[in-house]
Every structure is written in structure tokens, then in C-alpha cells.
């Protein structure tokens, strides 16, 4: 997370840091999931409380799974 006087700067910075970490961690998580034979997925929740799930960063509503 990021702390800033400007909420939108904090949101953008947090998102950028998240995506950088996600890119670097994706290979590691894929390797671990294959070795442990488990399914890994990314999740997101919007401001309406809708949950989205994605194994490939293409988010779909959880209700559609």
C-alpha cells in the first residue's frame, strides 16, 4: 500500500507496485502451484462488493464460474 496526501496518487502508486510484484511473482506462483498440484487464481473486489476471479489476469465475475 501507499500513503499520500492525494488519494488518487496513492491508488495509482499502489496499483503500479501491485502489477510489478504480480509480474515478478506470477512465474513463482505458477511453479509452486504445479509442484503442489493446486489451483492459484487472482481475486479482486470492486466498490460494489462484486468478487472477480482470474487465473490469468482476465477477471470474470465469480458468479459465472
XYZ file of C-alpha atoms in Angstrom:
65
model
C 0.000 0.000 0.000
C 0.983 3.633 -0.366
C 0.323 6.631 1.875
C -0.098 10.021 0.216
C -1.897 13.344 0.756
C -3.628 12.687 -2.559
C -5.869 9.587 -2.617
C -5.620 9.147 -6.398
C -1.796 9.249 -6.271
C -1.866 6.585 -3.563
C -4.259 4.458 -5.633
C -2.165 4.729 -8.802
C 1.112 4.063 -6.967
C -0.343 1.065 -5.151
C -1.670 -0.323 -8.441
C 1.695 0.102 -10.179
C 3.551 -1.585 -7.304
C 0.967 -4.366 -7.297
C 1.344 -5.005 -11.034
C 5.156 -5.021 -10.828
C 5.034 -7.512 -7.972
C 2.391 -9.532 -9.762
C 4.506 -9.837 -12.880
C 7.537 -10.978 -10.896
C 5.551 -13.310 -8.660
C 3.465 -14.914 -11.383
C 6.208 -17.303 -12.547
C 6.970 -18.290 -8.960
C 3.306 -18.888 -8.125
C 2.809 -20.928 -11.300
C 5.796 -23.125 -10.452
C 4.625 -23.623 -6.861
C 1.066 -24.428 -7.952
C 2.311 -27.036 -10.438
C 4.593 -28.642 -7.846
C 1.866 -28.700 -5.186
C -0.896 -29.615 -7.676
C -3.135 -26.728 -6.574
C -5.055 -24.083 -8.498
C -3.961 -20.489 -7.959
C -6.062 -17.534 -9.012
C -6.103 -13.777 -8.597
C -9.125 -12.152 -7.000
C -10.443 -8.619 -6.962
C -13.384 -6.904 -5.292
C -14.903 -3.721 -6.681
C -16.537 -0.936 -4.662
C -19.945 -2.623 -5.038
C -18.669 -5.766 -3.329
C -18.675 -7.829 -6.533
C -15.985 -10.515 -6.469
C -13.959 -11.324 -9.581
C -11.648 -14.309 -10.041
C -8.929 -14.890 -12.619
C -6.204 -17.469 -13.152
C -4.762 -15.347 -15.996
C -5.465 -11.718 -15.014
C -8.575 -11.626 -17.233
C -11.102 -11.084 -14.472
C -14.585 -12.587 -14.652
C -17.404 -12.339 -12.102
C -17.146 -15.132 -9.531
C -20.814 -15.946 -10.063
C -20.034 -17.001 -13.645
C -17.632 -19.762 -12.530
